[in-house]
mmCIF file of C-alpha atoms in Angstrom:
data_model
loop_
_atom_site.group_PDB
_atom_site.id
_atom_site.type_symbol
_atom_site.label_atom_id
_atom_site.label_comp_id
_atom_site.label_asym_id
_atom_site.label_seq_id
_atom_site.Cartn_x
_atom_site.Cartn_y
_atom_site.Cartn_z
ATOM 1 C CA MET A 290 -18.664 -14.254 14.588
ATOM 2 C CA THR A 291 -19.433 -17.447 12.624
ATOM 3 C CA THR A 292 -17.364 -20.616 12.724
ATOM 4 C CA SER A 293 -18.018 -21.988 9.271
ATOM 5 C CA LYS A 294 -15.473 -21.225 6.616
ATOM 6 C CA LEU A 295 -15.872 -20.623 2.823
ATOM 7 C CA ILE A 296 -12.252 -20.138 1.819
ATOM 8 C CA THR A 297 -9.980 -22.991 1.000
ATOM 9 C CA LYS A 298 -6.407 -23.559 0.422
ATOM 10 C CA ARG A 299 -6.907 -23.805 -3.232
ATOM 11 C CA ASP A 300 -8.457 -20.196 -3.038
ATOM 12 C CA LEU A 301 -5.698 -18.979 -1.083
ATOM 13 C CA ARG A 302 -3.288 -20.367 -3.708
ATOM 14 C CA LYS A 303 -5.017 -18.441 -6.485
ATOM 15 C CA VAL A 304 -4.558 -15.473 -4.608
ATOM 16 C CA PHE A 305 -0.925 -16.069 -3.947
ATOM 17 C CA PHE A 306 -0.113 -16.667 -7.807
ATOM 18 C CA ARG A 307 -1.965 -13.673 -8.671
ATOM 19 C CA SER A 308 0.072 -11.539 -6.125
ATOM 20 C CA PHE A 309 3.144 -11.849 -8.451
ATOM 21 C CA PRO A 310 2.130 -8.990 -10.994
ATOM 22 C CA MET A 311 1.369 -6.686 -8.035
ATOM 23 C CA GLU A 312 3.520 -3.841 -9.564
ATOM 24 C CA TRP A 313 2.553 -4.420 -13.310
ATOM 25 C CA THR A 314 -0.101 -1.868 -13.031
ATOM 26 C CA TRP A 315 1.617 0.536 -10.349
ATOM 27 C CA ASN A 316 0.155 4.033 -10.853
ATOM 28 C CA TYR A 317 0.789 7.520 -9.624
ATOM 29 C CA GLU A 318 -2.692 7.761 -8.165
ATOM 30 C CA LYS A 319 -3.113 4.780 -5.946
ATOM 31 C CA GLN A 320 0.032 2.862 -6.617
ATOM 32 C CA GLN A 321 -0.685 -0.933 -6.259
ATOM 33 C CA ASN A 322 -4.465 -0.699 -5.811
ATOM 34 C CA LEU A 323 -5.084 -2.362 -9.193
ATOM 35 C CA GLY A 324 -2.423 -5.314 -8.589
ATOM 36 C CA TYR A 325 -4.124 -5.669 -4.881
ATOM 37 C CA THR A 326 -7.757 -5.977 -6.327
ATOM 38 C CA TYR A 327 -6.565 -8.191 -9.194
ATOM 39 C CA ALA A 328 -5.115 -10.657 -6.632
ATOM 40 C CA LEU A 329 -8.502 -10.803 -4.527
ATOM 41 C CA ILE A 330 -10.838 -11.153 -7.451
ATOM 42 C CA PRO A 331 -11.099 -15.091 -7.079
ATOM 43 C CA ILE A 332 -11.989 -14.411 -3.249
ATOM 44 C CA ILE A 333 -14.373 -11.817 -4.045
ATOM 45 C CA GLU A 334 -16.141 -13.808 -6.955
ATOM 46 C CA LYS A 335 -16.505 -16.832 -4.517
ATOM 47 C CA LEU A 336 -17.818 -14.911 -1.369
ATOM 48 C CA TYR A 337 -20.318 -12.681 -3.273
ATOM 49 C CA LYS A 338 -21.130 -14.763 -6.040
ATOM 50 C CA ASP A 339 -25.048 -14.167 -5.810
ATOM 51 C CA LYS A 340 -24.555 -10.679 -4.356
ATOM 52 C CA PRO A 341 -23.753 -8.329 -7.185
ATOM 53 C CA GLU A 342 -23.958 -5.206 -5.020
ATOM 54 C CA GLU A 343 -21.700 -6.533 -2.295
ATOM 55 C CA LYS A 344 -19.276 -7.789 -4.870
ATOM 56 C CA ALA A 345 -19.083 -4.168 -6.554
ATOM 57 C CA ALA A 346 -18.716 -2.783 -3.137
ATOM 58 C CA ALA A 347 -15.793 -5.187 -2.252
ATOM 59 C CA LEU A 348 -14.081 -4.303 -5.603
ATOM 60 C CA GLN A 349 -14.460 -0.529 -5.037
ATOM 61 C CA ARG A 350 -13.343 -1.048 -1.311
ATOM 62 C CA HIS A 351 -10.002 -2.595 -2.401
ATOM 63 C CA LEU A 352 -9.493 -0.011 -5.215
ATOM 64 C CA GLU A 353 -8.500 2.558 -2.634
ATOM 65 C CA PHE A 354 -4.747 3.675 -2.356
ATOM 66 C CA PHE A 355 -2.314 0.884 -1.412
ATOM 67 C CA ASN A 356 1.339 0.314 -1.466
ATOM 68 C CA THR A 357 3.808 -1.894 0.356
ATOM 69 C CA THR A 358 6.731 -4.294 -0.171
ATOM 70 C CA PRO A 359 5.421 -6.504 -2.987
ATOM 71 C CA HIS A 360 7.478 -9.552 -1.758
ATOM 72 C CA MET A 361 5.411 -9.595 1.630
ATOM 73 C CA VAL A 362 2.183 -8.126 0.270
ATOM 74 C CA THR A 363 0.591 -11.558 0.648
ATOM 75 C CA LEU A 364 0.562 -11.211 4.535
ATOM 76 C CA ILE A 365 -2.121 -8.251 4.038
ATOM 77 C CA LEU A 366 -3.771 -10.068 1.276
ATOM 78 C CA GLY A 367 -4.330 -13.108 3.815
ATOM 79 C CA ILE A 368 -5.743 -10.912 6.449
ATOM 80 C CA SER A 369 -7.992 -9.099 3.799
ATOM 81 C CA THR A 370 -9.141 -12.628 2.670
ATOM 82 C CA ALA A 371 -10.063 -13.567 6.183
ATOM 83 C CA MET A 372 -11.841 -10.278 6.699
ATOM 84 C CA GLU A 373 -13.853 -10.441 3.586
ATOM 85 C CA GLU A 374 -14.774 -13.831 4.401
ATOM 86 C CA GLU A 375 -16.110 -12.737 7.905
ATOM 87 C CA ASN A 376 -18.059 -9.919 6.079
ATOM 88 C CA ALA A 377 -19.761 -12.528 3.821
ATOM 89 C CA LEU A 378 -20.789 -14.599 6.898
ATOM 90 C CA ASP A 379 -21.664 -11.843 9.158
ATOM 91 C CA GLU A 380 -24.028 -9.154 8.033
ATOM 92 C CA ASN A 381 -23.066 -7.117 11.060
ATOM 93 C CA PHE A 382 -19.341 -6.914 10.052
ATOM 94 C CA ASP A 383 -17.777 -3.557 9.858
ATOM 95 C CA THR A 384 -16.457 -3.262 6.339
ATOM 96 C CA SER A 385 -14.502 -0.055 7.019
ATOM 97 C CA SER A 386 -12.177 -2.137 9.349
ATOM 98 C CA ILE A 387 -10.871 -3.919 6.323
ATOM 99 C CA ASN A 388 -9.181 -0.984 4.602
ATOM 100 C CA SER A 389 -8.381 0.488 8.187
ATOM 101 C CA VAL A 390 -6.276 -2.521 8.796
ATOM 102 C CA LYS A 391 -4.658 -2.390 5.177
ATOM 103 C CA ALA A 392 -3.765 1.217 5.652
ATOM 104 C CA GLY A 393 -2.394 0.368 9.236
ATOM 105 C CA LEU A 394 -0.153 -2.587 8.075
ATOM 106 C CA MET A 395 1.128 -1.350 4.888
ATOM 107 C CA GLY A 396 3.520 1.358 6.173
ATOM 108 C CA PRO A 397 5.317 -1.038 8.873
ATOM 109 C CA LEU A 398 5.381 -3.973 6.526
ATOM 110 C CA ALA A 399 7.085 -1.775 3.841
ATOM 111 C CA GLY A 400 9.792 -0.755 6.262
ATOM 112 C CA ILE A 401 10.428 -4.323 7.346
ATOM 113 C CA GLY A 402 10.201 -5.933 3.789
ATOM 114 C CA ASP A 403 12.321 -3.247 2.067
ATOM 115 C CA SER A 404 15.022 -3.339 4.565
ATOM 116 C CA PHE A 405 15.145 -7.309 4.444
ATOM 117 C CA MET A 406 14.490 -7.840 0.582
ATOM 118 C CA TRP A 407 16.140 -4.889 -0.727
ATOM 119 C CA GLY A 408 18.671 -3.988 1.693
ATOM 120 C CA THR A 409 19.804 -7.437 2.787
ATOM 121 C CA LEU A 410 18.835 -10.263 0.596
ATOM 122 C CA ARG A 411 19.543 -8.486 -2.731
ATOM 123 C CA ILE A 412 22.729 -7.213 -1.516
ATOM 124 C CA ILE A 413 24.069 -10.750 -0.594
ATOM 125 C CA ALA A 414 22.560 -12.210 -3.789
ATOM 126 C CA THR A 415 24.300 -9.627 -5.864
ATOM 127 C CA GLY A 416 27.566 -9.886 -4.190
ATOM 128 C CA ILE A 417 27.742 -13.696 -4.727
ATOM 129 C CA GLY A 418 26.502 -13.657 -8.251
ATOM 130 C CA THR A 419 28.715 -10.743 -9.194
ATOM 131 C CA SER A 420 31.800 -12.355 -7.876
ATOM 132 C CA LEU A 421 31.226 -15.389 -10.042
ATOM 133 C CA ALA A 422 30.036 -13.448 -13.109
ATOM 134 C CA MET A 423 33.152 -11.281 -13.057
ATOM 135 C CA ASN A 424 35.189 -14.420 -13.484
ATOM 136 C CA GLY A 425 33.419 -15.205 -16.493
ATOM 137 C CA ASN A 426 31.309 -17.808 -14.895
ATOM 138 C CA ILE A 427 27.738 -18.295 -16.226
ATOM 139 C CA LEU A 428 26.404 -19.509 -12.869
ATOM 140 C CA GLY A 429 26.780 -15.902 -11.563
ATOM 141 C CA PRO A 430 23.422 -14.468 -12.999
ATOM 142 C CA ILE A 431 21.892 -17.893 -12.400
ATOM 143 C CA LEU A 432 22.798 -17.984 -8.623
ATOM 144 C CA PHE A 433 21.740 -14.485 -8.263
ATOM 145 C CA PHE A 434 18.246 -15.383 -9.588
ATOM 146 C CA LEU A 435 18.014 -18.398 -7.448
ATOM 147 C CA LEU A 436 19.488 -16.780 -4.209
ATOM 148 C CA PHE A 437 17.022 -13.710 -4.271
ATOM 149 C CA ASN A 438 13.872 -15.540 -5.588
ATOM 150 C CA ILE A 439 13.625 -18.675 -3.857
ATOM 151 C CA PRO A 440 13.526 -17.277 -0.418
ATOM 152 C CA HIS A 441 11.370 -14.445 -1.807
ATOM 153 C CA VAL A 442 8.792 -17.171 -3.117
ATOM 154 C CA ILE A 443 8.789 -19.088 0.121
ATOM 155 C CA LEU A 444 8.387 -15.856 2.280
ATOM 156 C CA ARG A 445 5.562 -14.895 -0.053
ATOM 157 C CA TYR A 446 3.741 -18.384 0.386
ATOM 158 C CA ILE A 447 4.217 -18.410 4.134
ATOM 159 C CA CYS A 448 2.891 -14.830 4.420
ATOM 160 C CA MET A 449 -0.175 -15.898 2.322
ATOM 161 C CA MET A 450 -1.095 -18.892 4.427
ATOM 162 C CA GLY A 451 -0.026 -17.368 7.770
ATOM 163 C CA GLY A 452 -1.843 -14.078 6.993
ATOM 164 C CA TYR A 453 -5.276 -15.870 6.393
ATOM 165 C CA LYS A 454 -4.697 -17.988 9.549
ATOM 166 C CA PHE A 455 -3.763 -15.082 11.769
ATOM 167 C CA GLY A 456 -6.715 -12.890 10.368
ATOM 168 C CA ALA A 457 -9.274 -15.551 10.739
ATOM 169 C CA GLY A 458 -8.025 -16.710 14.404
ATOM 170 C CA PHE A 459 -7.529 -12.908 15.416
ATOM 171 C CA LEU A 460 -10.899 -12.064 14.211
ATOM 172 C CA SER A 461 -12.530 -14.976 16.228
ATOM 173 C CA LYS A 462 -10.753 -13.603 19.491
ATOM 174 C CA ILE A 463 -11.584 -9.928 18.943
ATOM 175 C CA ALA A 464 -15.055 -10.820 18.177
ATOM 176 C CA ALA A 465 -15.663 -12.723 21.270
ATOM 177 C CA GLY A 466 -14.111 -9.859 23.371
ATOM 178 C CA GLY A 467 -16.019 -7.177 21.302
ATOM 179 C CA LEU A 468 -12.742 -5.520 20.430
ATOM 180 C CA MET A 469 -13.467 -5.050 16.658
ATOM 181 C CA GLU A 470 -14.416 -1.326 17.330
ATOM 182 C CA LYS A 471 -11.224 -0.529 19.184
ATOM 183 C CA LEU A 472 -9.251 -2.537 16.529
ATOM 184 C CA THR A 473 -10.670 -0.424 13.605
ATOM 185 C CA TYR A 474 -9.964 2.840 15.685
ATOM 186 C CA ALA A 475 -6.401 1.761 16.422
ATOM 187 C CA ALA A 476 -5.892 0.702 12.851
ATOM 188 C CA SER A 477 -7.101 4.024 11.544
ATOM 189 C CA ILE A 478 -4.747 5.903 13.796
ATOM 190 C CA LEU A 479 -1.785 3.894 12.594
ATOM 191 C CA GLY A 480 -3.081 4.443 9.028
ATOM 192 C CA LEU A 481 -3.014 8.215 9.589
ATOM 193 C CA MET A 482 0.351 8.182 11.121
ATOM 194 C CA SER A 483 1.675 6.263 8.106
ATOM 195 C CA ILE A 484 0.155 8.697 5.786
ATOM 196 C CA GLY A 485 1.319 11.630 7.972
ATOM 197 C CA SER A 486 5.062 10.343 7.460
ATOM 198 C CA MET A 487 4.628 9.679 3.860
ATOM 199 C CA ILE A 488 3.619 13.406 3.611
ATOM 200 C CA ALA A 489 6.789 14.569 5.575
ATOM 201 C CA THR A 490 9.099 12.274 3.448
ATOM 202 C CA MET A 491 7.609 12.019 -0.005
ATOM 203 C CA VAL A 492 6.327 15.523 -0.599
ATOM 204 C CA THR A 493 8.687 18.528 -1.108
ATOM 205 C CA VAL A 494 7.748 22.117 -1.211
ATOM 206 C CA ASN A 495 11.016 24.252 -1.287
ATOM 207 C CA ILE A 496 10.718 28.031 -1.356
ATOM 208 C CA PRO A 497 14.002 29.452 -1.868
ATOM 209 C CA LEU A 498 12.808 33.183 -1.462
ATOM 210 C CA THR A 499 14.860 35.116 1.094
ATOM 211 C CA TYR A 500 14.049 38.294 3.253
ATOM 212 C CA THR A 501 17.096 40.591 3.422
ATOM 213 C CA ASN A 502 17.343 43.075 6.175
ATOM 214 C CA GLY A 503 20.768 44.933 6.015
ATOM 215 C CA ASP A 504 23.467 42.496 5.888
ATOM 216 C CA THR A 505 21.046 39.712 7.312
ATOM 217 C CA SER A 506 19.258 37.149 4.785
ATOM 218 C CA VAL A 507 16.624 35.085 5.926
ATOM 219 C CA VAL A 508 15.388 31.961 3.904
ATOM 220 C CA ILE A 509 11.530 31.950 4.242
ATOM 221 C CA ALA A 510 11.148 28.371 3.989
ATOM 222 C CA ASP A 511 13.715 27.994 6.917
ATOM 223 C CA VAL A 512 11.477 30.264 9.157
ATOM 224 C CA ILE A 513 8.452 28.259 8.173
ATOM 225 C CA ASN A 514 10.206 24.886 9.087
ATOM 226 C CA GLY A 515 11.677 26.290 12.244
ATOM 227 C CA ILE A 516 8.079 27.073 13.622
ATOM 228 C CA VAL A 517 6.493 23.722 12.244
ATOM 229 C CA PRO A 518 8.711 21.245 10.442
ATOM 230 C CA CYS A 519 7.210 20.143 7.075
ATOM 231 C CA LEU A 520 4.434 22.471 7.405
ATOM 232 C CA LEU A 521 4.460 23.464 3.562
ATOM 233 C CA PRO A 522 4.246 19.917 2.498
ATOM 234 C CA LEU A 523 1.268 19.425 4.898
ATOM 235 C CA LEU A 524 -0.701 22.610 3.631
ATOM 236 C CA PHE A 525 0.136 21.634 0.022
ATOM 237 C CA THR A 526 -1.248 18.042 0.657
ATOM 238 C CA GLY A 527 -4.225 19.416 2.394
ATOM 239 C CA PHE A 528 -5.026 21.795 -0.533
ATOM 240 C CA ILE A 529 -4.873 19.028 -3.141
ATOM 241 C CA TYR A 530 -7.001 16.860 -0.777
ATOM 242 C CA TRP A 531 -9.516 19.757 -0.538
ATOM 243 C CA LEU A 532 -9.795 20.011 -4.302
ATOM 244 C CA VAL A 533 -10.339 16.254 -4.574
ATOM 245 C CA THR A 534 -12.773 15.524 -1.817
ATOM 246 C CA LYS A 535 -14.652 18.865 -1.467
ATOM 247 C CA LYS A 536 -14.483 20.222 -4.952
ATOM 248 C CA LYS A 537 -14.683 17.002 -6.661
ATOM 249 C CA MET A 538 -11.711 17.583 -8.875
ATOM 250 C CA LYS A 539 -10.712 14.533 -10.819
ATOM 251 C CA THR A 540 -7.268 13.141 -9.767
ATOM 252 C CA THR A 541 -5.918 13.386 -13.260
ATOM 253 C CA TRP A 542 -6.583 17.185 -13.260
ATOM 254 C CA ALA A 543 -5.024 17.350 -9.735
ATOM 255 C CA LEU A 544 -1.883 15.814 -11.207
ATOM 256 C CA ILE A 545 -1.959 18.278 -14.024
ATOM 257 C CA LEU A 546 -2.455 21.029 -11.581
ATOM 258 C CA ILE A 547 0.511 19.893 -9.698
ATOM 259 C CA PHE A 548 2.742 19.896 -12.819
ATOM 260 C CA ILE A 549 1.606 23.421 -13.661
ATOM 261 C CA ILE A 550 2.222 24.686 -10.155
ATOM 262 C CA GLY A 551 5.757 23.052 -10.128
ATOM 263 C CA ILE A 552 6.684 24.415 -13.591
ATOM 264 C CA LEU A 553 5.339 27.848 -13.125
ATOM 265 C CA GLY A 554 6.906 27.991 -9.620
ATOM 266 C CA SER A 555 10.207 27.124 -10.939
ATOM 267 C CA LEU A 556 10.257 29.451 -13.916
ATOM 268 C CA THR A 557 9.361 32.332 -11.343
ATOM 269 C CA GLY A 558 11.815 31.240 -8.788
ATOM 270 C CA ILE A 559 9.107 30.841 -6.028
ATOM 271 C CA LEU A 560 9.680 27.146 -6.161
ATOM 272 C CA GLY A 561 13.355 25.543 -5.985
ATOM 273 C CA VAL A 562 14.331 21.969 -6.711
#
């Protein structure tokens, strides 16, 4: 672990300002990955200025799937900045830990950020702004804009600076104690847990077919879920993963295949809404 630093507050502010369009390039394949990479470009350009292969590897590294609350994304950006800096300074740094930490943090942070920003702050700002607007006061929408965005911008900035400081300091401690391997392993487990919960909550496979025996009708999907809850979404996700990783199917074709399966399943009655 080295003690010299390459990243300055000016560099961190660049990432902070570039984090605002995080969702402008949101896509169904990897969601916020383009916005995340765009925000880190100043850091990557500076750290790997004379190392084109490492620069390309860093860009490719951050183009993996990523999604979290955009208002608090700078916390993870700050940690990623610290880890990329350490990678540039230490040739023995494990680069796989960078994405492992990202994957491990994006789920929990999304839960906290969505609850606070969308579920609390937005509701309060909307209530105050709407009450004024309904009385014909022009300050209604203005007040809503200020009440929601001033705390948001302050929080985003604090997360950016704090994420970098936490990441740099934490890396120093774990490197001194030889805990990097354990951290990577733990972050990988947390990331897999987040992905597993996303499969259970975001992937829906509904088979309305029934089996009738006399006066008794049994829904096949209920029987399967009774044995292993959410087994059908897990199997379908595993099938798509197998096509993309083992059969090298392009993600665009995988999405088209999902559309075709959904349409044909609905027309034939095999799949339901």
